Amino acid sequence: MRPIICIDMDEVIADALGEHLLRYNRDFGLKLTPQDLHGRWIWDYIPPAHVDAVAQYMLTDDFFSVLEVMPESQRVIERLQSRYEIFIATAAMEVPSSFTPKFNWLARHFPFIPATHIVFCGDKSILRGDYLIDDNPRQLQRFSRTHAGDSPREGILFSSPANANVTGYRRVNNWLDVEKMFLG
């Protein structure tokens, strides 16, 4: 059996933050950048009066369908499949209306990932992989706890502005780092 790598979608292979910032800056006439968010989630940075509007972006029909692909992710993930079993695991339960747009986005940009290897979930502790690459330390913490009879599992933190100050995990800054880590 090949080792299993589970890979988060938003902020790991899909640039959801970029789309949030694009829409936020357009709607509020601002110039908020990823650097402005260093160590904070967008929700912690913007004024409380804007939170509902920004949360609504993810509920629009086109939000998930227009996300940019993270640089090098397609090439590296396709290479990883030669040595690892790859699953895309996205916490879609937080936005149930995202199921179809996320599935279609994955089919369009990652056609080499079979539908049987796409997992829509909430709490990623249910995953039975050896590794989880995710930008959310909460998900990594849950995943890294082993269950009775499990082999040790490792959460790998994919850098994003929000997790800039998070420690305690091996960190990758981009897909070239992932490639080096898993493929030497």
Coordinates of N, CA, C and O in Angstrom, one line a residue:
M1 N 0.8 -1.2 0.0 CA 0.0 0.0 0.0 C 0.9 1.3 0.0 O 1.9 1.3 0.7
R2 N 0.5 2.2 -0.8 CA 1.2 3.5 -0.9 C 0.7 4.4 0.3 O -0.5 4.3 0.7
P3 N 1.6 5.2 0.8 CA 1.2 6.2 1.9 C 0.1 7.1 1.3 O 0.1 7.4 0.1
I4 N -0.8 7.6 2.1 CA -1.9 8.4 1.7 C -1.6 9.9 2.2 O -1.3 10.1 3.3
I5 N -1.7 10.8 1.2 CA -1.7 12.2 1.5 C -3.0 12.8 1.2 O -3.6 12.7 0.1
C6 N -3.6 13.4 2.2 CA -4.8 14.2 2.1 C -4.5 15.6 1.9 O -3.6 16.2 2.6
I7 N -5.1 16.3 1.0 CA -4.8 17.7 0.7 C -6.1 18.5 0.8 O -7.1 18.2 0.1
D8 N -6.0 19.6 1.5 CA -7.1 20.6 1.7 C -7.2 21.3 0.3 O -6.3 21.3 -0.5
M9 N -8.4 21.9 0.1 CA -8.6 22.6 -1.1 C -8.4 24.1 -1.0 O -7.4 24.7 -1.6
D10 N -9.2 24.8 -0.2 CA -9.1 26.3 -0.1 C -7.8 26.7 0.6 O -7.5 26.3 1.7
E11 N -7.1 27.6 -0.1 CA -5.8 28.1 0.4 C -4.7 27.2 0.3 O -3.6 27.5 0.7
V12 N -4.9 26.0 -0.3 CA -3.8 25.0 -0.5 C -3.7 24.7 -2.0 O -2.6 24.8 -2.6
I13 N -4.8 24.4 -2.7 CA -4.8 24.2 -4.1 C -5.7 25.3 -4.8 O -5.5 25.5 -6.0
A14 N -6.5 25.9 -4.1 CA -7.4 27.0 -4.6 C -7.3 28.3 -3.9 O -7.3 28.2 -2.6
D15 N -7.1 29.4 -4.6 CA -6.8 30.7 -3.9 C -8.1 31.4 -3.5 O -8.5 32.3 -4.2
A16 N -8.8 30.9 -2.5 CA -10.0 31.5 -2.0 C -9.7 32.9 -1.4 O -10.6 33.8 -1.5
L17 N -8.6 33.0 -0.7 CA -8.3 34.3 -0.1 C -8.2 35.4 -1.2 O -8.7 36.5 -1.1
G18 N -7.5 35.1 -2.3 CA -7.4 36.0 -3.4 C -8.7 36.5 -3.9 O -8.9 37.7 -4.2
E19 N -9.7 35.5 -4.0 CA -11.0 35.9 -4.5 C -11.8 36.7 -3.5 O -12.5 37.7 -3.8
H20 N -11.6 36.4 -2.2 CA -12.2 37.2 -1.1 C -11.7 38.6 -1.2 O -12.5 39.6 -1.1
L21 N -10.4 38.8 -1.3 CA -9.8 40.1 -1.3 C -10.2 40.9 -2.6 O -10.5 42.1 -2.5
L22 N -10.3 40.2 -3.7 CA -10.7 40.9 -5.0 C -12.1 41.4 -4.8 O -12.4 42.6 -5.1
R23 N -13.0 40.6 -4.3 CA -14.4 41.1 -4.1 C -14.5 42.1 -3.0 O -15.3 43.1 -3.2
Y24 N -13.8 41.9 -1.9 CA -13.9 42.9 -0.8 C -13.4 44.2 -1.2 O -14.0 45.3 -1.0
N25 N -12.2 44.3 -1.9 CA -11.7 45.6 -2.3 C -12.6 46.2 -3.4 O -12.8 47.4 -3.3
R26 N -13.2 45.4 -4.2 CA -14.1 46.0 -5.2 C -15.4 46.6 -4.6 O -15.8 47.7 -4.9
D27 N -15.9 45.8 -3.6 CA -17.2 46.3 -3.0 C -17.0 47.4 -2.0 O -18.0 48.2 -1.8
F28 N -15.9 47.5 -1.4 CA -15.7 48.5 -0.3 C -14.7 49.6 -0.7 O -14.3 50.4 0.1
G29 N -14.2 49.5 -1.9 CA -13.3 50.5 -2.4 C -12.0 50.6 -1.7 O -11.4 51.7 -1.5
L30 N -11.4 49.4 -1.3 CA -10.2 49.4 -0.5 C -9.1 48.7 -1.2 O -9.3 48.2 -2.4
K31 N -8.0 48.6 -0.6 CA -6.8 47.9 -1.2 C -6.2 47.0 -0.2 O -5.0 47.0 0.0
L32 N -7.0 46.1 0.4 CA -6.5 45.1 1.4 C -5.7 44.1 0.7 O -6.1 43.6 -0.4
T33 N -4.5 43.8 1.2 CA -3.6 42.8 0.6 C -3.4 41.6 1.5 O -3.6 41.7 2.7
P34 N -2.9 40.5 1.0 CA -2.5 39.4 1.9 C -1.5 39.8 3.0 O -1.6 39.3 4.1
Q35 N -0.6 40.7 2.7 CA 0.4 41.1 3.7 C -0.3 41.9 4.9 O 0.1 41.8 6.0
D36 N -1.4 42.5 4.6 CA -2.2 43.2 5.7 C -2.7 42.2 6.7 O -2.9 42.6 7.8
L37 N -2.9 41.0 6.2 CA -3.6 40.0 7.1 C -2.6 39.2 7.9 O -3.0 38.2 8.6
H38 N -1.3 39.5 7.8 CA -0.2 38.7 8.4 C -0.6 38.3 9.9 O -0.8 39.1 10.7
G39 N -0.8 37.0 10.0 CA -1.2 36.4 11.4 C -2.7 36.5 11.7 O -3.0 36.2 12.9
R40 N -3.5 37.0 10.8 CA -4.9 37.1 11.1 C -5.8 36.6 9.9 O -5.4 36.7 8.8
W41 N -6.9 36.0 10.3 CA -7.9 35.6 9.3 C -8.6 36.9 8.8 O -8.7 37.8 9.6
I42 N -9.1 36.9 7.6 CA -9.8 38.0 7.1 C -10.9 38.5 8.0 O -11.1 39.7 8.2
W43 N -11.6 37.6 8.6 CA -12.7 37.9 9.5 C -12.2 38.7 10.8 O -13.0 39.4 11.3
D44 N -11.0 38.5 11.2 CA -10.4 39.2 12.3 C -9.9 40.6 12.0 O -9.6 41.4 12.8
Y45 N -9.8 40.8 10.7 CA -9.2 42.1 10.2 C -10.2 43.1 9.8 O -10.1 44.3 10.1
I46 N -11.2 42.7 9.1 CA -12.2 43.6 8.5 C -13.1 44.1 9.6 O -13.3 43.5 10.6
P47 N -13.7 45.3 9.4 CA -14.7 45.8 10.4 C -15.9 44.9 10.6 O -16.3 44.2 9.6
P48 N -16.4 44.7 11.8 CA -17.6 43.9 12.0 C -18.7 44.1 11.0 O -19.4 43.2 10.7
A49 N -18.9 45.4 10.6 CA -20.0 45.7 9.7 C -19.8 45.1 8.3 O -20.8 44.9 7.6
H50 N -18.6 44.6 8.0 CA -18.4 44.0 6.7 C -18.4 42.5 6.7 O -18.4 41.9 5.6
V51 N -18.4 41.9 7.9 CA -18.3 40.4 8.0 C -19.4 39.7 7.2 O -19.1 38.7 6.5
D52 N -20.6 40.1 7.4 CA -21.7 39.4 6.7 C -21.6 39.5 5.2 O -21.8 38.5 4.5
A53 N -21.2 40.6 4.7 CA -21.0 40.8 3.3 C -19.9 39.9 2.7 O -20.1 39.2 1.7
V54 N -18.8 39.8 3.4 CA -17.7 38.9 3.0 C -18.1 37.4 3.1 O -17.8 36.6 2.2
A55 N -18.9 37.1 4.2 CA -19.3 35.7 4.3 C -20.3 35.3 3.2 O -20.3 34.2 2.7
Q56 N -21.0 36.3 2.7 CA -21.9 36.0 1.6 C -21.2 35.7 0.2 O -21.8 35.0 -0.6
Y57 N -20.0 36.1 0.1 CA -19.3 35.8 -1.1 C -19.2 34.3 -1.4 O -19.4 33.9 -2.6
M58 N -19.0 33.5 -0.4 CA -18.9 32.1 -0.6 C -20.3 31.4 -0.9 O -20.3 30.3 -1.4
L59 N -21.3 32.2 -0.7 CA -22.7 31.6 -1.0 C -23.1 32.0 -2.4 O -24.2 31.5 -2.9
T60 N -22.3 32.8 -3.2 CA -22.7 33.1 -4.5 C -22.5 32.0 -5.4 O -21.6 31.1 -5.1
D61 N -23.2 31.9 -6.5 CA -23.1 30.8 -7.5 C -21.7 30.7 -8.1 O -21.2 29.6 -8.4
D62 N -21.0 31.8 -8.2 CA -19.7 31.7 -9.0 C -18.4 31.7 -8.1 O -17.3 31.6 -8.6
F63 N -18.5 31.9 -6.8 CA -17.3 32.1 -6.0 C -16.3 30.9 -6.2 O -15.2 31.2 -6.6
F64 N -16.7 29.7 -5.9 CA -15.8 28.6 -6.0 C -15.4 28.2 -7.4 O -14.4 27.7 -7.6
S65 N -16.2 28.6 -8.3 CA -15.9 28.2 -9.7 C -14.9 29.1 -10.4 O -14.2 28.7 -11.3
V66 N -14.6 30.3 -9.8 CA -13.6 31.2 -10.4 C -12.3 31.2 -9.7 O -11.4 32.0 -10.0
L67 N -12.1 30.4 -8.6 CA -10.9 30.5 -7.9 C -9.7 30.1 -8.7 O -9.7 29.2 -9.6
E68 N -8.6 30.9 -8.5 CA -7.3 30.6 -9.2 C -6.7 29.3 -8.6 O -6.9 29.1 -7.4
V69 N -6.0 28.6 -9.4 CA -5.2 27.4 -9.0 C -3.9 27.9 -8.3 O -3.2 28.7 -8.9
M70 N -3.6 27.3 -7.2 CA -2.3 27.7 -6.6 C -1.1 27.2 -7.5 O -1.2 26.1 -8.0
P71 N -0.1 28.1 -7.7 CA 1.0 27.8 -8.6 C 1.6 26.5 -8.3 O 1.9 26.1 -7.1
E72 N 1.9 25.7 -9.3 CA 2.6 24.4 -9.3 C 1.8 23.3 -8.7 O 2.2 22.1 -8.7
S73 N 0.6 23.5 -8.1 CA -0.2 22.5 -7.4 C -0.6 21.3 -8.4 O -0.5 20.2 -8.0
Q74 N -1.0 21.7 -9.5 CA -1.4 20.6 -10.5 C -0.3 19.7 -10.8 O -0.4 18.5 -10.8
R75 N 0.8 20.3 -11.2 CA 2.0 19.5 -11.6 C 2.5 18.6 -10.5 O 2.8 17.4 -10.7
V76 N 2.6 19.2 -9.3 CA 3.2 18.5 -8.2 C 2.3 17.4 -7.7 O 2.7 16.2 -7.5
I77 N 1.0 17.6 -7.6 CA 0.0 16.6 -7.2 C 0.0 15.5 -8.2 O 0.0 14.3 -7.8
E78 N 0.1 15.8 -9.5 CA 0.1 14.7 -10.5 C 1.4 13.9 -10.3 O 1.3 12.6 -10.4
R79 N 2.5 14.5 -10.0 CA 3.7 13.7 -9.7 C 3.6 12.9 -8.5 O 4.1 11.8 -8.4
L80 N 3.0 13.5 -7.4 CA 2.8 12.8 -6.2 C 2.1 11.4 -6.3 O 2.3 10.5 -5.6
Q81 N 1.1 11.4 -7.3 CA 0.3 10.2 -7.5 C 1.2 9.0 -7.9 O 0.7 7.9 -7.8
S82 N 2.4 9.2 -8.3 CA 3.2 8.1 -8.7 C 3.7 7.3 -7.5 O 4.1 6.1 -7.6
R83 N 3.8 8.0 -6.3 CA 4.3 7.3 -5.1 C 3.3 7.3 -4.0 O 3.5 6.6 -3.0
Y84 N 2.3 8.1 -4.0 CA 1.3 8.2 -2.9 C -0.1 8.1 -3.5 O -0.4 8.5 -4.6
E85 N -1.0 7.7 -2.6 CA -2.4 7.8 -2.9 C -2.9 9.2 -2.4 O -2.7 9.6 -1.3
I86 N -3.5 9.9 -3.3 CA -3.9 11.3 -3.1 C -5.4 11.5 -2.9 O -6.1 11.0 -3.8
F87 N -5.8 12.1 -1.8 CA -7.2 12.5 -1.6 C -7.3 14.0 -1.4 O -6.4 14.6 -0.7
I88 N -8.3 14.6 -2.0 CA -8.6 16.0 -1.8 C -9.6 16.0 -0.7 O -10.7 15.3 -0.8
A89 N -9.4 16.7 0.4 CA -10.3 16.7 1.6 C -10.6 18.1 1.9 O -9.8 18.9 2.4
T90 N -11.9 18.5 1.7 CA -12.3 19.9 1.9 C -13.4 20.0 2.9 O -14.3 19.1 2.9
A91 N -13.3 20.9 3.8 CA -14.3 21.1 4.9 C -15.5 21.8 4.3 O -15.9 22.9 4.7
A92 N -16.1 21.2 3.3 CA -17.3 21.8 2.6 C -18.5 21.9 3.5 O -19.4 22.6 3.1
M93 N -18.6 21.2 4.6 CA -19.8 21.2 5.4 C -20.0 22.6 6.0 O -21.1 23.0 6.3
E94 N -18.9 23.4 6.0 CA -19.0 24.8 6.5 C -19.9 25.6 5.5 O -20.5 26.6 5.9
V95 N -19.8 25.3 4.2 CA -20.6 26.0 3.2 C -21.2 24.9 2.3 O -20.7 24.6 1.2
P96 N -22.3 24.2 2.7 CA -22.9 23.1 2.0 C -23.2 23.4 0.5 O -23.2 22.6 -0.3
S97 N -23.5 24.7 0.2 CA -23.8 25.1 -1.2 C -22.6 25.0 -2.1 O -22.7 25.1 -3.3
S98 N -21.4 24.8 -1.5 CA -20.2 24.8 -2.3 C -19.9 23.4 -2.9 O -19.0 23.3 -3.7
F99 N -20.7 22.4 -2.5 CA -20.4 21.0 -3.0 C -20.2 20.9 -4.5 O -19.2 20.5 -5.0
T100 N -21.2 21.3 -5.2 CA -21.2 21.2 -6.6 C -20.2 22.1 -7.3 O -19.4 21.6 -8.1
P101 N -20.1 23.4 -6.9 CA -19.0 24.2 -7.5 C -17.6 23.7 -7.2 O -16.8 23.7 -8.0
K102 N -17.4 23.2 -6.0 CA -16.1 22.7 -5.6 C -15.8 21.4 -6.4 O -14.7 21.3 -7.0
F103 N -16.7 20.6 -6.6 CA -16.6 19.3 -7.3 C -16.3 19.7 -8.8 O -15.3 19.1 -9.4
N104 N -17.0 20.6 -9.4 CA -16.8 21.0 -10.8 C -15.4 21.7 -10.9 O -14.8 21.4 -11.9
W105 N -15.0 22.5 -10.0 CA -13.7 23.1 -10.0 C -12.6 22.1 -10.0 O -11.7 22.2 -10.8
L106 N -12.7 21.1 -9.1 CA -11.7 20.0 -9.1 C -11.7 19.2 -10.4 O -10.6 18.9 -10.9
A107 N -12.8 18.9 -10.9 CA -12.9 18.2 -12.2 C -12.2 19.0 -13.3 O -11.6 18.4 -14.2
R108 N -12.4 20.3 -13.3 CA -11.8 21.1 -14.4 C -10.3 21.3 -14.2 O -9.6 21.1 -15.2
H109 N -9.9 21.5 -13.0 CA -8.4 21.8 -12.8 C -7.6 20.6 -12.4 O -6.4 20.6 -12.6
F110 N -8.2 19.6 -11.8 CA -7.5 18.4 -11.4 C -8.2 17.1 -11.9 O -8.6 16.3 -11.1
P111 N -8.3 17.0 -13.2 CA -9.0 15.9 -13.8 C -8.4 14.5 -13.5 O -9.1 13.5 -13.6
F112 N -7.2 14.5 -13.1 CA -6.5 13.3 -12.8 C -6.8 12.8 -11.4 O -6.3 11.7 -11.0
I113 N -7.5 13.5 -10.6 CA -7.9 13.1 -9.3 C -9.3 12.4 -9.5 O -10.3 13.1 -9.8
P114 N -9.4 11.1 -9.2 CA -10.7 10.5 -9.4 C -11.8 11.0 -8.4 O -11.4 11.3 -7.3
A115 N -13.0 11.0 -8.8 CA -14.1 11.4 -7.9 C -14.1 10.6 -6.6 O -14.5 11.1 -5.6
T116 N -13.7 9.4 -6.6 CA -13.6 8.5 -5.4 C -12.6 9.0 -4.4 O -12.5 8.6 -3.3
H117 N -11.7 10.0 -4.9 CA -10.7 10.5 -4.0 C -10.9 11.9 -3.6 O -10.0 12.7 -3.3
I118 N -12.2 12.3 -3.6 CA -12.6 13.7 -3.2 C -13.5 13.5 -2.0 O -14.5 12.8 -2.1
V119 N -13.1 14.1 -0.9 CA -13.8 13.9 0.4 C -14.4 15.3 0.8 O -13.6 16.2 1.1
F120 N -15.7 15.4 0.9 CA -16.3 16.5 1.5 C -16.6 16.2 3.0 O -17.3 15.2 3.3
C121 N -16.1 17.0 3.9 CA -16.2 16.7 5.3 C -16.3 17.9 6.1 O -16.3 19.0 5.6
G122 N -16.4 17.8 7.4 CA -16.3 18.9 8.3 C -15.0 18.8 9.2 O -14.1 19.5 9.0
D123 N -15.0 17.8 10.0 CA -13.9 17.6 10.9 C -12.9 16.6 10.3 O -13.3 15.4 10.0
K124 N -11.7 17.0 10.0 CA -10.8 16.1 9.2 C -10.1 15.0 10.1 O -9.3 14.3 9.6
S125 N -10.5 14.9 11.3 CA -10.0 13.8 12.1 C -10.5 12.5 11.6 O -9.9 11.5 11.9
I126 N -11.5 12.5 10.9 CA -12.1 11.2 10.3 C -11.3 10.7 9.2 O -11.4 9.5 8.8
L127 N -10.4 11.5 8.6 CA -9.5 11.0 7.5 C -8.6 9.9 8.0 O -8.0 10.0 9.1
R128 N -8.3 9.0 7.2 CA -7.4 7.9 7.5 C -6.1 7.9 6.7 O -5.6 6.9 6.2
G129 N -5.6 9.1 6.5 CA -4.4 9.3 5.7 C -3.2 9.3 6.6 O -3.3 9.3 7.8
D130 N -2.0 9.3 6.0 CA -0.7 9.4 6.7 C -0.3 10.8 6.9 O 0.3 11.2 7.9
Y131 N -0.8 11.7 6.0 CA -0.4 13.1 6.0 C -1.6 13.9 5.6 O -2.5 13.5 4.8
L132 N -1.7 15.1 6.2 CA -2.7 16.1 5.8 C -2.0 17.4 5.5 O -1.3 17.9 6.4
I133 N -2.1 17.9 4.3 CA -1.6 19.3 4.0 C -2.7 20.2 4.1 O -3.7 20.1 3.3
D134 N -2.7 21.2 5.0 CA -3.8 22.1 5.2 C -3.3 23.4 5.7 O -2.2 23.4 6.4
D135 N -4.0 24.5 5.5 CA -3.6 25.8 6.0 C -4.3 26.1 7.4 O -3.9 27.0 8.0
N136 N -5.2 25.2 7.8 CA -5.9 25.5 9.0 C -5.4 24.7 10.2 O -5.5 23.5 10.2
P137 N -4.7 25.3 11.2 CA -4.1 24.6 12.3 C -5.2 23.8 13.1 O -4.9 22.8 13.7
R138 N -6.4 24.3 13.1 CA -7.5 23.6 13.8 C -7.7 22.2 13.2 O -7.8 21.2 13.9
Q139 N -7.7 22.1 11.9 CA -7.9 20.9 11.2 C -6.6 20.0 11.4 O -6.8 18.7 11.6
L140 N -5.5 20.5 11.4 CA -4.2 19.8 11.6 C -4.2 19.2 13.0 O -3.8 18.0 13.1
Q141 N -4.6 19.9 13.9 CA -4.6 19.4 15.3 C -5.5 18.2 15.4 O -5.2 17.2 16.0
R142 N -6.7 18.3 14.9 CA -7.7 17.2 14.9 C -7.2 16.0 14.2 O -7.3 14.9 14.6
F143 N -6.6 16.2 13.0 CA -6.1 15.2 12.2 C -4.9 14.4 12.9 O -4.8 13.2 12.9
S144 N -4.0 15.2 13.5 CA -2.8 14.6 14.1 C -3.0 13.7 15.3 O -2.2 12.9 15.6
R145 N -4.2 13.9 15.9 CA -4.5 13.0 17.0 C -4.8 11.6 16.4 O -5.6 11.4 15.5
T146 N -4.0 10.6 16.9 CA -4.3 9.3 16.4 C -5.4 8.6 17.1 O -5.7 8.9 18.3
H147 N -6.1 7.7 16.4 CA -7.1 6.9 17.0 C -6.6 5.6 17.4 O -5.5 5.1 16.9
A148 N -7.2 4.8 18.2 CA -6.8 3.5 18.6 C -6.4 2.7 17.4 O -7.2 2.5 16.5
G149 N -5.3 2.1 17.4 CA -4.9 1.2 16.3 C -4.3 1.9 15.1 O -3.8 1.3 14.2
D150 N -4.3 3.2 15.1 CA -3.8 4.0 13.9 C -2.3 4.1 14.0 O -1.7 4.2 15.1
S151 N -1.7 4.2 12.9 CA -0.3 4.6 12.8 C -0.2 6.1 13.1 O -1.2 6.8 12.8
P152 N 0.9 6.7 13.5 CA 1.0 8.1 13.6 C 0.7 8.8 12.3 O 1.1 8.3 11.2
R153 N 0.1 10.0 12.4 CA -0.3 10.8 11.3 C 0.3 12.2 11.4 O 0.5 12.6 12.5
E154 N 0.7 12.8 10.3 CA 1.3 14.1 10.4 C 0.5 15.1 9.7 O 0.2 15.0 8.5
G155 N 0.3 16.2 10.3 CA -0.3 17.4 9.7 C 0.8 18.3 9.3 O 1.7 18.6 10.0
I156 N 0.7 18.8 8.0 CA 1.7 19.7 7.5 C 1.0 21.0 7.1 O 0.0 21.0 6.4
L157 N 1.5 22.1 7.7 CA 0.9 23.4 7.6 C 1.3 24.1 6.3 O 2.5 24.3 6.0
F158 N 0.3 24.4 5.4 CA 0.6 25.1 4.2 C 0.4 26.6 4.5 O -0.6 27.0 5.0
S159 N 1.5 27.3 4.3 CA 1.5 28.7 4.7 C 0.4 29.6 4.0 O 0.2 29.4 2.8
S160 N -0.2 30.4 4.8 CA -1.1 31.4 4.3 C -1.0 32.6 5.3 O -0.4 32.5 6.4
P161 N -1.4 33.8 4.9 CA -1.3 34.9 5.8 C -1.9 34.7 7.2 O -1.2 35.1 8.2
A162 N -3.0 34.0 7.3 CA -3.6 33.8 8.6 C -2.8 32.9 9.5 O -2.8 33.1 10.7
N163 N -2.0 32.0 9.0 CA -1.3 31.1 9.9 C 0.2 31.4 10.0 O 1.0 30.6 10.5
A164 N 0.5 32.7 9.7 CA 2.0 33.1 9.7 C 2.6 32.9 11.0 O 3.8 32.6 11.1
N165 N 1.9 33.0 12.1 CA 2.5 32.9 13.4 C 2.3 31.6 14.1 O 2.7 31.4 15.3
V166 N 1.7 30.6 13.4 CA 1.5 29.3 13.9 C 2.8 28.5 13.9 O 3.5 28.4 12.9
T167 N 3.0 27.8 15.0 CA 4.2 26.9 15.1 C 3.7 25.5 15.5 O 2.5 25.3 15.8
G168 N 4.6 24.6 15.6 CA 4.3 23.2 16.0 C 4.0 22.2 14.9 O 3.7 21.0 15.2
Y169 N 4.1 22.6 13.7 CA 3.9 21.7 12.5 C 5.0 22.0 11.5 O 5.6 23.1 11.4
R170 N 5.4 20.9 10.8 CA 6.2 21.1 9.6 C 5.5 22.0 8.7 O 4.3 21.9 8.5
R171 N 6.2 23.0 8.1 CA 5.5 24.0 7.3 C 6.1 23.9 5.8 O 7.2 23.7 5.6
V172 N 5.1 24.1 4.9 CA 5.5 24.3 3.5 C 5.0 25.6 3.0 O 3.9 26.0 3.4
N173 N 5.8 26.3 2.3 CA 5.4 27.7 1.8 C 4.7 27.7 0.5 O 4.0 28.7 0.2
N174 N 4.9 26.6 -0.3 CA 4.3 26.6 -1.6 C 4.4 25.1 -2.1 O 4.9 24.2 -1.4
W175 N 4.0 24.9 -3.3 CA 4.0 23.5 -3.9 C 5.4 23.0 -4.2 O 5.6 21.8 -4.3
L176 N 6.3 23.9 -4.5 CA 7.7 23.5 -4.7 C 8.3 22.9 -3.4 O 9.0 21.9 -3.4
D177 N 7.9 23.4 -2.2 CA 8.3 22.9 -0.9 C 7.7 21.5 -0.7 O 8.3 20.6 -0.2
V178 N 6.4 21.3 -1.1 CA 5.7 20.0 -1.0 C 6.5 19.0 -1.9 O 6.7 17.9 -1.5
E179 N 6.8 19.4 -3.1 CA 7.5 18.5 -4.0 C 8.8 18.1 -3.4 O 9.2 16.9 -3.4
K180 N 9.6 19.0 -2.9 CA 10.9 18.7 -2.3 C 10.7 17.7 -1.1 O 11.4 16.8 -0.9
M181 N 9.7 18.0 -0.2 CA 9.4 17.2 1.0 C 9.1 15.7 0.6 O 9.6 14.8 1.2
F182 N 8.2 15.6 -0.4 CA 7.7 14.2 -0.6 C 8.4 13.5 -1.8 O 8.3 12.3 -1.9
L183 N 9.0 14.2 -2.7 CA 9.6 13.6 -3.8 C 11.2 13.8 -3.9 O 11.8 13.4 -4.9
G184 N 11.7 14.5 -2.9 CA 13.1 14.7 -2.8 C 13.6 15.6 -3.9 O 14.4 15.9 -4.5

